[in-house]
mmCIF file of N, CA and C in Angstrom:
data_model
loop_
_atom_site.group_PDB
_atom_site.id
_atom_site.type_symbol
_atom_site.label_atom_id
_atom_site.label_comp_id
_atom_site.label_asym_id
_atom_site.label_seq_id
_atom_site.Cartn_x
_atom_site.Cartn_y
_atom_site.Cartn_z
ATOM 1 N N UNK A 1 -36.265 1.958 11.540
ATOM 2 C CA UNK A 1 -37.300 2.451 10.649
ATOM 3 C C UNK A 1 -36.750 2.702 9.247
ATOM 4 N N UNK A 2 -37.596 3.312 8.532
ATOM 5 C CA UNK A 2 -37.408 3.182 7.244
ATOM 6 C C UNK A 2 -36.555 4.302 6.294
ATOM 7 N N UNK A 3 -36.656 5.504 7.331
ATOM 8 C CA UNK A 3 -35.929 6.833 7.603
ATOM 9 C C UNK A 3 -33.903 6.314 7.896
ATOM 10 N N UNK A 4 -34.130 5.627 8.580
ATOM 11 C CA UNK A 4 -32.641 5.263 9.102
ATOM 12 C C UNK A 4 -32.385 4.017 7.830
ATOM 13 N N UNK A 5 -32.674 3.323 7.417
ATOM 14 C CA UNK A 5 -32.239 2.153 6.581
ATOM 15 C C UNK A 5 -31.893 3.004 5.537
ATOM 16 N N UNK A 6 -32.776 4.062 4.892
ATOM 17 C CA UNK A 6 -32.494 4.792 3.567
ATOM 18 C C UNK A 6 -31.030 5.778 3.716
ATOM 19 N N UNK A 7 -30.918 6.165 4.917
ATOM 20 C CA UNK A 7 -29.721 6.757 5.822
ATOM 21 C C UNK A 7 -28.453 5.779 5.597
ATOM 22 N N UNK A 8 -28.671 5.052 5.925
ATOM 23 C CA UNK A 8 -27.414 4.041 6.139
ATOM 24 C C UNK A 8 -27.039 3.611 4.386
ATOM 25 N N UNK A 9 -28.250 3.294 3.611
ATOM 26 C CA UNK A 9 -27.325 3.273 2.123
ATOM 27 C C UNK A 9 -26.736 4.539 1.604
ATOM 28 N N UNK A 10 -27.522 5.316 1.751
ATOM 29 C CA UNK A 10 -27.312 6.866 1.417
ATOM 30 C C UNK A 10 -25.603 6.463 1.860
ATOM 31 N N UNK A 11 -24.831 6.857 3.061
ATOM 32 C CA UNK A 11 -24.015 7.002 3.689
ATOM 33 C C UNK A 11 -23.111 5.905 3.184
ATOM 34 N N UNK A 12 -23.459 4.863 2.981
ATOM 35 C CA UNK A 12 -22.713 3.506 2.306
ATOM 36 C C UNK A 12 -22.623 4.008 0.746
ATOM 37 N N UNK A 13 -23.512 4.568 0.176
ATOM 38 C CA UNK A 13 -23.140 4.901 -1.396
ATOM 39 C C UNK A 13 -22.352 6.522 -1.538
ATOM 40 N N UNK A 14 -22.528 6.946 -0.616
ATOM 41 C CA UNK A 14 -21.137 8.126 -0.917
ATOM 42 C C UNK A 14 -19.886 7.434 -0.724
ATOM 43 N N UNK A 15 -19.889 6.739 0.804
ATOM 44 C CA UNK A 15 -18.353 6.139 1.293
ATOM 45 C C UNK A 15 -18.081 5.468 0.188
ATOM 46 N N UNK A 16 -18.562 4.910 -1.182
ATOM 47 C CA UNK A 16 -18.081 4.383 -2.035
ATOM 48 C C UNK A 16 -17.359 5.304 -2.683
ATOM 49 N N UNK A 17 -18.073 6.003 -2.986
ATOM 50 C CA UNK A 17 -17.690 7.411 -3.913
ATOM 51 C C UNK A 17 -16.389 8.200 -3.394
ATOM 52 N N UNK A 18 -16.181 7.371 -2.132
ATOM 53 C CA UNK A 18 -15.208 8.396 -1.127
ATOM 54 C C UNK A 18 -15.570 9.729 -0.816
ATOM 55 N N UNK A 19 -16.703 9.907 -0.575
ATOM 56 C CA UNK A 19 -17.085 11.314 -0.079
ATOM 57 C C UNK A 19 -16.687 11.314 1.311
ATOM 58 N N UNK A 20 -15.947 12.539 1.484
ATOM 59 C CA UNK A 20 -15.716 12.322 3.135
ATOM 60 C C UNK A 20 -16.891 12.361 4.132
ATOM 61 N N UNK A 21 -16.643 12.222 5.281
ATOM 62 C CA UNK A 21 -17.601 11.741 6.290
ATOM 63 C C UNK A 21 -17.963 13.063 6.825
ATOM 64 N N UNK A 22 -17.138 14.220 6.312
ATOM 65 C CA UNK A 22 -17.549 15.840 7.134
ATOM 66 C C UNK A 22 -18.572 15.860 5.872
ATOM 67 N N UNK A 23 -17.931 15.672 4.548
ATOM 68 C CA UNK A 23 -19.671 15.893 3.809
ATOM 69 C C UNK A 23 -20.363 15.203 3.735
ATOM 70 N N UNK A 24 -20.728 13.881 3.638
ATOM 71 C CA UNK A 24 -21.677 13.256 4.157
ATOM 72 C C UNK A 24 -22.724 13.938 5.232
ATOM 73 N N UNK A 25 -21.734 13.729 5.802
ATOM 74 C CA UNK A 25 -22.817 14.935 7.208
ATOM 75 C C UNK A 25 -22.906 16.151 7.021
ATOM 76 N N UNK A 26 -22.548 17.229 6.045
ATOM 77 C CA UNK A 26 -23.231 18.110 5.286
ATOM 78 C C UNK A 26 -24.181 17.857 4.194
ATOM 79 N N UNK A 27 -24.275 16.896 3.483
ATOM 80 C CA UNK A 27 -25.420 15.966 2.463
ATOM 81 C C UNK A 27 -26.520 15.682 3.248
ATOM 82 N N UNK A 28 -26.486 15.142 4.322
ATOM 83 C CA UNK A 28 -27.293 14.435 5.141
ATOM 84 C C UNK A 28 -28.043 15.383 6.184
ATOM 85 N N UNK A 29 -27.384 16.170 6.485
ATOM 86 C CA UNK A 29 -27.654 17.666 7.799
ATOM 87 C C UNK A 29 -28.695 18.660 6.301
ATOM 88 N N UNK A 30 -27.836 18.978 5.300
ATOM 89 C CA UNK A 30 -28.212 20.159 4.767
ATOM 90 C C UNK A 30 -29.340 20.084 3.681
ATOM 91 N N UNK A 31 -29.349 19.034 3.097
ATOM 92 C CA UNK A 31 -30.228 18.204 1.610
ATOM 93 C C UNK A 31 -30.298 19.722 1.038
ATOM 94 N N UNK A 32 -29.296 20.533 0.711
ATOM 95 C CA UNK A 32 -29.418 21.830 -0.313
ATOM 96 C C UNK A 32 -28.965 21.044 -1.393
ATOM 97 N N UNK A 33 -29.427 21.220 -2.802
ATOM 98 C CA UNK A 33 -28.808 20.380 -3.774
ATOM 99 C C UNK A 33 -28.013 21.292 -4.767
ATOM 100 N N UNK A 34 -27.796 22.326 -4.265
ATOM 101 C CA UNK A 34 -26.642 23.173 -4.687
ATOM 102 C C UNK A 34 -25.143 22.773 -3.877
ATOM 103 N N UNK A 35 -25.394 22.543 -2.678
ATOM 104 C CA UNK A 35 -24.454 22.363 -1.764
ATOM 105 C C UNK A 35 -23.605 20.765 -2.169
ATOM 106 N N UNK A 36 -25.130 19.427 -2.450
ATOM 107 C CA UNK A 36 -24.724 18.562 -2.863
ATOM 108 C C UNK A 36 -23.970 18.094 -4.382
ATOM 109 N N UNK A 37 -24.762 19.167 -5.335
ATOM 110 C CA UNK A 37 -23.725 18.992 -7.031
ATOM 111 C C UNK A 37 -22.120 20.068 -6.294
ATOM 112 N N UNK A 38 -22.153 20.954 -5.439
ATOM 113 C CA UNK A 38 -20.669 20.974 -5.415
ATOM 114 C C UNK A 38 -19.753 20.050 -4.576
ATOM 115 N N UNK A 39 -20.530 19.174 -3.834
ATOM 116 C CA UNK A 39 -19.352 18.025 -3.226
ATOM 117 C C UNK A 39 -19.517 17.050 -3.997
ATOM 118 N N UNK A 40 -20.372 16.901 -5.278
ATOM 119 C CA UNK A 40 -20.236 15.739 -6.056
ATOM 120 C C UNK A 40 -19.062 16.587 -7.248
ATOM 121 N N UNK A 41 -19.818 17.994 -7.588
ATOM 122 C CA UNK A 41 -18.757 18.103 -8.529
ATOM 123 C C UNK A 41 -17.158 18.757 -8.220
ATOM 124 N N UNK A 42 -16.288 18.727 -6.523
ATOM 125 C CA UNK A 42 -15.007 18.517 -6.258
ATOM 126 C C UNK A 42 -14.484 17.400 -6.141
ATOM 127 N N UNK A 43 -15.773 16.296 -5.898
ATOM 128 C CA UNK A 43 -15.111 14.709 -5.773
ATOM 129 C C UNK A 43 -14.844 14.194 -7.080
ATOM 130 N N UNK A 44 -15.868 14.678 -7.895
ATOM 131 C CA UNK A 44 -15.417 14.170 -9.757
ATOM 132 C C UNK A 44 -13.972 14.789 -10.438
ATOM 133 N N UNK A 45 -13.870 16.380 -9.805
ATOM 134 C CA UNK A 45 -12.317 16.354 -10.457
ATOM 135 C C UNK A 45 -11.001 15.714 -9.133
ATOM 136 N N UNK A 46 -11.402 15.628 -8.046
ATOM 137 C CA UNK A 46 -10.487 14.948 -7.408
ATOM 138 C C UNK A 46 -9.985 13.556 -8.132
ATOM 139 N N UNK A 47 -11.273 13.030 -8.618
ATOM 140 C CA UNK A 47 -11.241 11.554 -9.099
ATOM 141 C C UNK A 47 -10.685 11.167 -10.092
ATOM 142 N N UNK A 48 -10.763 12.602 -11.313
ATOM 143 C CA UNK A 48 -10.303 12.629 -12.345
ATOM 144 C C UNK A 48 -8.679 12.905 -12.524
ATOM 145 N N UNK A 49 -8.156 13.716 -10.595
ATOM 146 C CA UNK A 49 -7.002 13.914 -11.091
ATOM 147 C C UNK A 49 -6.403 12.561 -10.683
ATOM 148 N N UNK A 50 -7.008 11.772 -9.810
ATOM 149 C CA UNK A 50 -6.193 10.678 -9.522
ATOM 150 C C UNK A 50 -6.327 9.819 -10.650
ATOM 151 N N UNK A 51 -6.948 10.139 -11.467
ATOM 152 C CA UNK A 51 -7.087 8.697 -12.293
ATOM 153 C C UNK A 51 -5.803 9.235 -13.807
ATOM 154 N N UNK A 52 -5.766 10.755 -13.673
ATOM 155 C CA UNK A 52 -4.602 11.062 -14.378
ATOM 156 C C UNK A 52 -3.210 10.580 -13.778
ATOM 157 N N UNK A 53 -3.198 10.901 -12.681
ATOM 158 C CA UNK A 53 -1.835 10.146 -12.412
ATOM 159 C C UNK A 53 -1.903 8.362 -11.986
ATOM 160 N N UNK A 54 -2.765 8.028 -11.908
ATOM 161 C CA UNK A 54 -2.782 6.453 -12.349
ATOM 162 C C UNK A 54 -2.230 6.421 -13.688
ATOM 163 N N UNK A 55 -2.560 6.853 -14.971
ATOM 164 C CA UNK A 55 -2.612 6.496 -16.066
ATOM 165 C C UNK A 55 -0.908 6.873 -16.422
ATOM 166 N N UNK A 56 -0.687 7.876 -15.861
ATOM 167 C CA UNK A 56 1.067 8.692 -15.857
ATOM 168 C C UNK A 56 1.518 7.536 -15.623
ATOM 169 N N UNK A 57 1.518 6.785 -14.438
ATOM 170 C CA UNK A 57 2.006 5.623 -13.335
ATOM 171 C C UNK A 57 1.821 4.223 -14.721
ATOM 172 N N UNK A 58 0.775 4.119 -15.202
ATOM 173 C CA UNK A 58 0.175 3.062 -15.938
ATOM 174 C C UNK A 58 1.437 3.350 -17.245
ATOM 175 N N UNK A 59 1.554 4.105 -17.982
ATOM 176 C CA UNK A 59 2.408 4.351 -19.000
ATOM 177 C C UNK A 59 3.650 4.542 -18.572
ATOM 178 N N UNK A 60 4.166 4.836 -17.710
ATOM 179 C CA UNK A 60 5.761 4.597 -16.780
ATOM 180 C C UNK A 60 5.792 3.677 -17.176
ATOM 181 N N UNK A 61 5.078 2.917 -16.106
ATOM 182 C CA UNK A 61 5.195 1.279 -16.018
ATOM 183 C C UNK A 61 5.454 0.217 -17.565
ATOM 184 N N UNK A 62 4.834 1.065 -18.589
ATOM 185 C CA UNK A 62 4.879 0.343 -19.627
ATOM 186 C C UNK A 62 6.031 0.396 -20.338
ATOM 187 N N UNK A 63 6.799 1.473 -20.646
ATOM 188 C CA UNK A 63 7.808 2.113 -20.670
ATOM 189 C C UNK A 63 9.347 1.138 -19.826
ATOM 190 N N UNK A 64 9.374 1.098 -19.217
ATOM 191 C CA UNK A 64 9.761 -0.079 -18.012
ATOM 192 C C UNK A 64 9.758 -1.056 -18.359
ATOM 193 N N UNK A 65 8.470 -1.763 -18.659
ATOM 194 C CA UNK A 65 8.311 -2.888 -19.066
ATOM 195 C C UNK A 65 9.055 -3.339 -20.436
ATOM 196 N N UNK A 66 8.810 -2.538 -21.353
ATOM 197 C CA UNK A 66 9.258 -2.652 -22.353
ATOM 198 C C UNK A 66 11.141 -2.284 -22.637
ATOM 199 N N UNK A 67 11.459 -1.814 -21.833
ATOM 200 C CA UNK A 67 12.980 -1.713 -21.714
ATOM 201 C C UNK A 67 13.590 -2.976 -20.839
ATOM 202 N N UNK A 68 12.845 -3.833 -19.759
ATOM 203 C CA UNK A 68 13.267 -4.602 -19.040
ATOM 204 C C UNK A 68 13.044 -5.633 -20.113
ATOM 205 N N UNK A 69 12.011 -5.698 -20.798
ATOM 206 C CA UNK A 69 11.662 -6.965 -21.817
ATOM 207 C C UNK A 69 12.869 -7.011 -23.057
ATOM 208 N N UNK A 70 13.413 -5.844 -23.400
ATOM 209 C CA UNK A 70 14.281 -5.673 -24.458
ATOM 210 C C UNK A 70 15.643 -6.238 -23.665
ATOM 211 N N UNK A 71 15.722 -5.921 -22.306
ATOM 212 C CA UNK A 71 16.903 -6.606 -21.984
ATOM 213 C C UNK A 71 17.177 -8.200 -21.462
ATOM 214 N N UNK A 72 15.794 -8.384 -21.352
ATOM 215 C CA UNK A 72 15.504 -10.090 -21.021
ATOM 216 C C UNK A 72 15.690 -10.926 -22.367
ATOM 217 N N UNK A 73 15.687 -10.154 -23.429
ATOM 218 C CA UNK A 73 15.765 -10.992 -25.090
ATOM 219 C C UNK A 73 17.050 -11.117 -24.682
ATOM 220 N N UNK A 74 17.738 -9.910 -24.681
ATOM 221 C CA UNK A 74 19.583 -10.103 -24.860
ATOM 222 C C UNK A 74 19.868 -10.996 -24.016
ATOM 223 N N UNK A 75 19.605 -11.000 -22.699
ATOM 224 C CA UNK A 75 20.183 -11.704 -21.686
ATOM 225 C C UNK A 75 19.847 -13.405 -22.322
ATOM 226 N N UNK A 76 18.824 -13.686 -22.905
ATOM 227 C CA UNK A 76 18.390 -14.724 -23.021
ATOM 228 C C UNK A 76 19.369 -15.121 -24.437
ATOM 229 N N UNK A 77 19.793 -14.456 -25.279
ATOM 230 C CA UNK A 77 20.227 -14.398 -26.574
ATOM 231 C C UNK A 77 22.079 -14.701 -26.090
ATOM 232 N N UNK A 78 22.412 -13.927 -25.189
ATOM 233 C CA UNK A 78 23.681 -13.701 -24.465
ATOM 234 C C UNK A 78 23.853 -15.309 -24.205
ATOM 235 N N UNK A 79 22.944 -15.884 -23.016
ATOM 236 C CA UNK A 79 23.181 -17.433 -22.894
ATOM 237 C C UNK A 79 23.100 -18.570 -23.897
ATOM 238 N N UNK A 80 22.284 -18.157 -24.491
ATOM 239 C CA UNK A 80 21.766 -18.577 -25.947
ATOM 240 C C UNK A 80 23.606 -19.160 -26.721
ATOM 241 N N UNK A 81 23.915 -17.957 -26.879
ATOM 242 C CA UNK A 81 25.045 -18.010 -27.473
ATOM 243 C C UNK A 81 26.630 -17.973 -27.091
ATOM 244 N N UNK A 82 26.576 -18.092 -25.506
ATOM 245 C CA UNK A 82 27.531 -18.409 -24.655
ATOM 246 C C UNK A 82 27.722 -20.042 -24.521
ATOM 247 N N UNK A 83 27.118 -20.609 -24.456
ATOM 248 C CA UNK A 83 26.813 -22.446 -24.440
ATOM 249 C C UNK A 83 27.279 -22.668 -25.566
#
């Protein structure tokens, strides 16, 4: 029915969101929409802290990059001028 199809996206568009499956089934059991802006608004700073340490991880990496690239000139400059 039409009750269960709206159920099943409902449940498919949190699992996107990564809402866990205990709240889901507090979203879905409780429809308080006080209850629901606070599991949307702990999943937004969860999301936000992971996406801070992505970006930590993202600028490492660049950092890295750019020291391995400074030593790939020499190395290349080294043979360059060893021949």
């Amino acid at each position: 029915d039409n009750d269960a199809i709206e159920r099943i996206h409902l449940v498919a568009l949190l699992r996107e969101l990564d809402i866990s499956i205990k709240d889901i089934k507090k979203i879905i059991d409780g429809r308080d929409v006080c209850m629901i802006a606070n599991i949307f608004e702990m999943q937004l700073e969860k999301l936000q802290d992971e996406n801070k340490k992505i970006m930590e991880k993202i600028h490492l990496l660049h950092k890295c990059l750019g020291a391995i690239n400074s030593l790939k000139h020499k190395c290349k400059a080294y043979h360059f001028f060893k021949e």
